PDB file of C-alpha atoms in Angstrom:
ATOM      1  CA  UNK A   1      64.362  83.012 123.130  1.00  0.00           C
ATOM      2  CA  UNK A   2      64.068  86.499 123.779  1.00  0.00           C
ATOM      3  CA  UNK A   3      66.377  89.352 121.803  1.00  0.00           C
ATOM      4  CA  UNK A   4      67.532  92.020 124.835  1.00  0.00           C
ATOM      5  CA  UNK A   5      67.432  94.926 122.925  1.00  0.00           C
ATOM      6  CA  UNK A   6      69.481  96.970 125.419  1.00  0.00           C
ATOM      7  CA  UNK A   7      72.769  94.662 124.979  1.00  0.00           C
ATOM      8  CA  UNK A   8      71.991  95.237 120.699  1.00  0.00           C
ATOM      9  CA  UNK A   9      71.970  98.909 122.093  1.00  0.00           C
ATOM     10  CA  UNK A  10      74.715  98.933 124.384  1.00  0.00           C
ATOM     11  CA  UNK A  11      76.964  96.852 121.389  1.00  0.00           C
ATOM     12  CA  UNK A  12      76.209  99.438 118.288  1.00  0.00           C
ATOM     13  CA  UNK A  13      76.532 102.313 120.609  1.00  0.00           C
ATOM     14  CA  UNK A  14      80.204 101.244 121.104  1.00  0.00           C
ATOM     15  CA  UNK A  15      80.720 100.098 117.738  1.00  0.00           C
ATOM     16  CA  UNK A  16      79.711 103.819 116.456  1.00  0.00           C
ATOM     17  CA  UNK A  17      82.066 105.397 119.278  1.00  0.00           C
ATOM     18  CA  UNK A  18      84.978 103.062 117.621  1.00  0.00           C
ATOM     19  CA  UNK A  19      83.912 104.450 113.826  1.00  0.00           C
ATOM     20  CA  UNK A  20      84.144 107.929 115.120  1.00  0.00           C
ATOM     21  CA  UNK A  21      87.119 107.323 116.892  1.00  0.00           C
ATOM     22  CA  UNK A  22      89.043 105.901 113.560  1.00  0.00           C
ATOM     23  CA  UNK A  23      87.411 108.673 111.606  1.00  0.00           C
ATOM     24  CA  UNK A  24      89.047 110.755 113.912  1.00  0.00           C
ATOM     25  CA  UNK A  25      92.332 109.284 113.922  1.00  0.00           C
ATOM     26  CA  UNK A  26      92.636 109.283 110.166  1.00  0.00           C
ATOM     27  CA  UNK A  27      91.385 112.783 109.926  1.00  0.00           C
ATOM     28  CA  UNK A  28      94.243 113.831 112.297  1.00  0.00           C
ATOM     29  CA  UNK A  29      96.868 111.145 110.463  1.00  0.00           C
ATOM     30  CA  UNK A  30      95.796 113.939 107.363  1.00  0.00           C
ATOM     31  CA  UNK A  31      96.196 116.321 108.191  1.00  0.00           C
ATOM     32  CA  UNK A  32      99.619 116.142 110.144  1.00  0.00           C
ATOM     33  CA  UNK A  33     100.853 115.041 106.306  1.00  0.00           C
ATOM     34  CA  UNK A  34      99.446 118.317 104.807  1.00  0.00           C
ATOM     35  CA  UNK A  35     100.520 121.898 104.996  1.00  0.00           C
ATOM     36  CA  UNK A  36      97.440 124.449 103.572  1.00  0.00           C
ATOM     37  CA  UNK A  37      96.835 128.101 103.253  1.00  0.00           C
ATOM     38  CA  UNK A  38      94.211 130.183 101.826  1.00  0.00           C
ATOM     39  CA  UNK A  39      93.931 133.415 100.055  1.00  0.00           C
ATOM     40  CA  UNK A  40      91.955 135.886  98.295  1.00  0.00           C
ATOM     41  CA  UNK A  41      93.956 136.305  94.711  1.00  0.00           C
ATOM     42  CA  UNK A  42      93.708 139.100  93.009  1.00  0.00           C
ATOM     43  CA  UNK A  43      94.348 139.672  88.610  1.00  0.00           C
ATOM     44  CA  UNK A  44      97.973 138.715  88.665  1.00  0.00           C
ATOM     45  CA  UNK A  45      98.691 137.197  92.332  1.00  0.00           C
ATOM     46  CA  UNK A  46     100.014 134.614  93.315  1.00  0.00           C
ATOM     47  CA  UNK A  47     100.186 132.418  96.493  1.00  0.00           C
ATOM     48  CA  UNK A  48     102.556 129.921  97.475  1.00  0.00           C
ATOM     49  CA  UNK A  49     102.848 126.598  99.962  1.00  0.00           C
ATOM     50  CA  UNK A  50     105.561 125.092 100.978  1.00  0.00           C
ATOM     51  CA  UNK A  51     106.171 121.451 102.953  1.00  0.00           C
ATOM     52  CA  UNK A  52     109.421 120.200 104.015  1.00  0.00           C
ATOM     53  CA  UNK A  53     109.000 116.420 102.444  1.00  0.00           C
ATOM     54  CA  UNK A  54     111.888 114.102 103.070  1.00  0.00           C
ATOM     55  CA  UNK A  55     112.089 110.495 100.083  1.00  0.00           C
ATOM     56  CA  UNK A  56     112.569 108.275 102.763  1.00  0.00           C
ATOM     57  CA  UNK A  57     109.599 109.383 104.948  1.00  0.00           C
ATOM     58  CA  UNK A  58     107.212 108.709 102.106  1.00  0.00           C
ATOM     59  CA  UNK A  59     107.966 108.841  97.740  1.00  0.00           C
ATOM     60  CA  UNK A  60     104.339 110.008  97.270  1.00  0.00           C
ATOM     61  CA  UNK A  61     103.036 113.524  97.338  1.00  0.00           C
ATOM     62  CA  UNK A  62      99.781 114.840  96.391  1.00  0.00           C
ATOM     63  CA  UNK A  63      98.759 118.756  95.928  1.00  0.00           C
ATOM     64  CA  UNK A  64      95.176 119.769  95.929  1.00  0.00           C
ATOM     65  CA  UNK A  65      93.398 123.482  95.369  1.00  0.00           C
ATOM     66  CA  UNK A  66      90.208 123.992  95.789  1.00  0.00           C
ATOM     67  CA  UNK A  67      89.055 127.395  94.165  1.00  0.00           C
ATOM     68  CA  UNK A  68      85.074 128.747  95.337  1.00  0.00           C
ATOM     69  CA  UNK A  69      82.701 129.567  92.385  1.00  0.00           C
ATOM     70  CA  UNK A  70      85.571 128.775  89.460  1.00  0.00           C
ATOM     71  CA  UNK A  71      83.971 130.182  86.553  1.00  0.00           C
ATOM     72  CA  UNK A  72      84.994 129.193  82.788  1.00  0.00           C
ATOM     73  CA  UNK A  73      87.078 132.262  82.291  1.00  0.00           C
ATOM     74  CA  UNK A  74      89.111 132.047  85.297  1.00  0.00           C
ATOM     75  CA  UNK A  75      92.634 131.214  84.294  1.00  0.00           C
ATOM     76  CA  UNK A  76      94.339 129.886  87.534  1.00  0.00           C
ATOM     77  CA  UNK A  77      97.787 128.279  86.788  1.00  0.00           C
ATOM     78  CA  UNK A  78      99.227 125.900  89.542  1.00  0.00           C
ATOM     79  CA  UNK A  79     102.965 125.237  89.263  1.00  0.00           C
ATOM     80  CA  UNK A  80     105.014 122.385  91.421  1.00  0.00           C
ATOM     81  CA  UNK A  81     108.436 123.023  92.174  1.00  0.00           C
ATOM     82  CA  UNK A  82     110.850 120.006  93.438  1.00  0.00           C
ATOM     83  CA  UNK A  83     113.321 121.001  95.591  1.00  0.00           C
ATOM     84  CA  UNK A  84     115.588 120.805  92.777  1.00  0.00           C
ATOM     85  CA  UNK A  85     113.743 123.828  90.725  1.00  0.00           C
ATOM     86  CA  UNK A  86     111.996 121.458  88.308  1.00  0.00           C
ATOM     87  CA  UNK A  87     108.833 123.139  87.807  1.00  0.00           C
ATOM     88  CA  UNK A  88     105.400 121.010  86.657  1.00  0.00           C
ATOM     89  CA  UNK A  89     102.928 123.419  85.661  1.00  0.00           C
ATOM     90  CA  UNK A  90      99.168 123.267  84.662  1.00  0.00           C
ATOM     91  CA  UNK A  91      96.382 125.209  84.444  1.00  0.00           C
ATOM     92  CA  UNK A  92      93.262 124.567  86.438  1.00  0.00           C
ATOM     93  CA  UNK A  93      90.370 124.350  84.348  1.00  0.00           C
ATOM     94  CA  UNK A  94      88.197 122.707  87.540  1.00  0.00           C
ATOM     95  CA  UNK A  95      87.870 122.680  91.334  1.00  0.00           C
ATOM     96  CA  UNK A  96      88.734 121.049  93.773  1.00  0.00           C
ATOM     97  CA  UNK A  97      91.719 119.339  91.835  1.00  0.00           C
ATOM     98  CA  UNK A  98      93.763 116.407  93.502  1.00  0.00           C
ATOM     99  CA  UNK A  99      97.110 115.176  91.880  1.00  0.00           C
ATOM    100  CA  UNK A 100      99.766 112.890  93.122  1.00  0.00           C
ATOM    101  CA  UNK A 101     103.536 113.459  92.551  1.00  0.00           C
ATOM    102  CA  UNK A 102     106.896 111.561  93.148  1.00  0.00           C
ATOM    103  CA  UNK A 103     109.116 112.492  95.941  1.00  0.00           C
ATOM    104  CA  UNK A 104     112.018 112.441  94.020  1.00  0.00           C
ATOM    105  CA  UNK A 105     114.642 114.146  96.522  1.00  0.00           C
ATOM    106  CA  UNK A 106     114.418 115.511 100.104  1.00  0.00           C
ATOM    107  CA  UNK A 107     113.871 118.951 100.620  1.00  0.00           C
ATOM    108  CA  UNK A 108     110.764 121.716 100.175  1.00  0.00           C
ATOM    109  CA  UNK A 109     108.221 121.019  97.539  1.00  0.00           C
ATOM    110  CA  UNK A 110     106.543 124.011  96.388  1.00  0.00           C
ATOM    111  CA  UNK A 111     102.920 124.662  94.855  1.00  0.00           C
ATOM    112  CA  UNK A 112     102.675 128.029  93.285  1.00  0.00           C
ATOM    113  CA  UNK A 113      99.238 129.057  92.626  1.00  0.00           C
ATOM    114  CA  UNK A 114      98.534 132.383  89.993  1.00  0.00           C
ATOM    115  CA  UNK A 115      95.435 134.177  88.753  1.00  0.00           C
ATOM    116  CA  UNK A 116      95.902 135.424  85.434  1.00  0.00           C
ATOM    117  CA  UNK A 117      92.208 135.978  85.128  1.00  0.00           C
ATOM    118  CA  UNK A 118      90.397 138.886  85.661  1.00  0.00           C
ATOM    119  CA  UNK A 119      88.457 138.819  88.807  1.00  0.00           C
ATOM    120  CA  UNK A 120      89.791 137.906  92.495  1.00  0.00           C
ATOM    121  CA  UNK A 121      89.134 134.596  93.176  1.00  0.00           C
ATOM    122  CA  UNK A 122      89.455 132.560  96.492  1.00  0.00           C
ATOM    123  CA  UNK A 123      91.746 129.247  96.838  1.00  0.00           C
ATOM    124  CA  UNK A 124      92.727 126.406  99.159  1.00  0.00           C
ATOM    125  CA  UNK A 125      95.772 125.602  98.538  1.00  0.00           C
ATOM    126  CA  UNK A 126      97.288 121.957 100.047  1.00  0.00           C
ATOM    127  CA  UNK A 127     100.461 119.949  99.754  1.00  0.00           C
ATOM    128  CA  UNK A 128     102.096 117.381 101.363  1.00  0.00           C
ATOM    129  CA  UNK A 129     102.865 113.393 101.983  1.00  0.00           C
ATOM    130  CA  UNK A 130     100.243 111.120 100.439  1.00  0.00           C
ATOM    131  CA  UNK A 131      99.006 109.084 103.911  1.00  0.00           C
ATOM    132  CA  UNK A 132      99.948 105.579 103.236  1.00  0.00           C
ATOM    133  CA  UNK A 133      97.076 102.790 104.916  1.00  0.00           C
ATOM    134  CA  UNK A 134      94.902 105.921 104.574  1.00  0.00           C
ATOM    135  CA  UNK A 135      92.157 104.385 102.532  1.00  0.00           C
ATOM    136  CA  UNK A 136      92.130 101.311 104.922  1.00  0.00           C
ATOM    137  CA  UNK A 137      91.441 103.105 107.951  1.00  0.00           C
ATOM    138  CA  UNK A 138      89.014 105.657 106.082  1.00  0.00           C
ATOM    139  CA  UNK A 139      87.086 102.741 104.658  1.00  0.00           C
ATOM    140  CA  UNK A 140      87.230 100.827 108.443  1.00  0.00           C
ATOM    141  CA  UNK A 141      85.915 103.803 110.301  1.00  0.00           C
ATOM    142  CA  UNK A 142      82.694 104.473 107.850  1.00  0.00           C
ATOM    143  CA  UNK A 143      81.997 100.540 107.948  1.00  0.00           C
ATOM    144  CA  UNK A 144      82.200 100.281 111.759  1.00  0.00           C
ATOM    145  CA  UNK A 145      80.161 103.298 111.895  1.00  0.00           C
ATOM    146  CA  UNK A 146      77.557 102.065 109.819  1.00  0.00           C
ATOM    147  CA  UNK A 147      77.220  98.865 111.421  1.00  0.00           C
ATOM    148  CA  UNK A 148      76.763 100.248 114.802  1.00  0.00           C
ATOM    149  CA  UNK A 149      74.473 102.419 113.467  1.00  0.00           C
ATOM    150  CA  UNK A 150      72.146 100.090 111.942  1.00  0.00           C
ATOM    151  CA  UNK A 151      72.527  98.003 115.605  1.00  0.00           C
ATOM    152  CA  UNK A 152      71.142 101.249 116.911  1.00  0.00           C
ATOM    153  CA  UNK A 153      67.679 101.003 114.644  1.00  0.00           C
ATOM    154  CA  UNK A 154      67.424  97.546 115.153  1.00  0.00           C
ATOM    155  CA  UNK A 155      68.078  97.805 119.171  1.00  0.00           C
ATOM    156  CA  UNK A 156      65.030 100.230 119.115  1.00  0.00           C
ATOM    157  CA  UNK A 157      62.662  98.376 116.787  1.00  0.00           C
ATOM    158  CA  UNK A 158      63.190  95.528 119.167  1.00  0.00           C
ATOM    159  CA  UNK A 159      63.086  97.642 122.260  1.00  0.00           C
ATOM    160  CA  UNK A 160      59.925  99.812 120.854  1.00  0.00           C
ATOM    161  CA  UNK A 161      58.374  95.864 119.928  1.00  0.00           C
ATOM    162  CA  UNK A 162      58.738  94.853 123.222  1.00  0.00           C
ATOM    163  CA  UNK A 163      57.452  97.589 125.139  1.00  0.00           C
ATOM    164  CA  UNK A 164      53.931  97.286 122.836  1.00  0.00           C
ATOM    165  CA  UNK A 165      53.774  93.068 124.371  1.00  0.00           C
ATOM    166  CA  UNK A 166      53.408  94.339 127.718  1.00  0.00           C
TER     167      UNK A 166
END
């Protein structure tokens, strides 16, 4: 029996148009969740984001900041603020930082961001809903990638093999 290379081609070619396609979708599921901003801070700034997060949407949150070139004697302090005023603060002593929270009431969540160091420093800022199914589809999308991927090198070793018998 002979292999037809082009239908192994024609099969992972599709299969790593569906992995890039769920990639894709769970990017864009992502970022919807998240609201981020950016800034340059200088000695004794401070930045702020805000996201509207409603309890019964989703009871996890997550907060990340991502700071370029952190350096040991930055001092960046990152506060969380529940719509209540119940503040949760911590300084950063590493970048990029991810931590999940509760959704304890509706209403704005807020992540305040300060330099008390002595150089400007720039940071990413993000907070919002943590994506429920996330890792599923993350996880779903690499696998069907790699799959149809590694149909693609097999579809050529096959076609490439068959080309040298005649």
């Amino acid at each position: 029996m002979m292999i037809k290379p082009k239908v192994i081609i024609i099969v992972s070619g599709i299969l790593v148009l569906i992995g890039i396609a769920i990639t894709a979708y769970q990017s864009q599921i992502t970022s919807e969740n998240l609201t981020n901003e950016q800034n340059m801070l200088s000695t004794g700034s401070q930045m702020k984001v805000t996201k509207n997060m409603d309890k019964n949407n989703n009871q996890m949150g997550v907060y990340s900041i991502q700071i370029t070139d952190l350096k040991s004697d930055d001092k960046i302090k990152a506060t969380l603020i529940d719509p209540s005023g119940s503040a949760t603060t911590e300084s950063i002593t590493k970048s990029p930082i991810q931590k999940m929270f509760d959704i304890t009431s509706t209403g704005n969540y807020t992540l305040q961001i300060e330099n008390q160091g002595q150089q400007q420093v720039q940071v990413l800022g993000i907070i919002g809903y943590y994506p429920k199914g996330i890792e599923i589809l993350d996880i779903s999308g690499f696998i069907v990638l790699m799959i149809g991927l590694s149909g693609l090198a097999v579809g050529m070793m096959y076609l490439i093999k068959n080309r040298v018998r005649t």
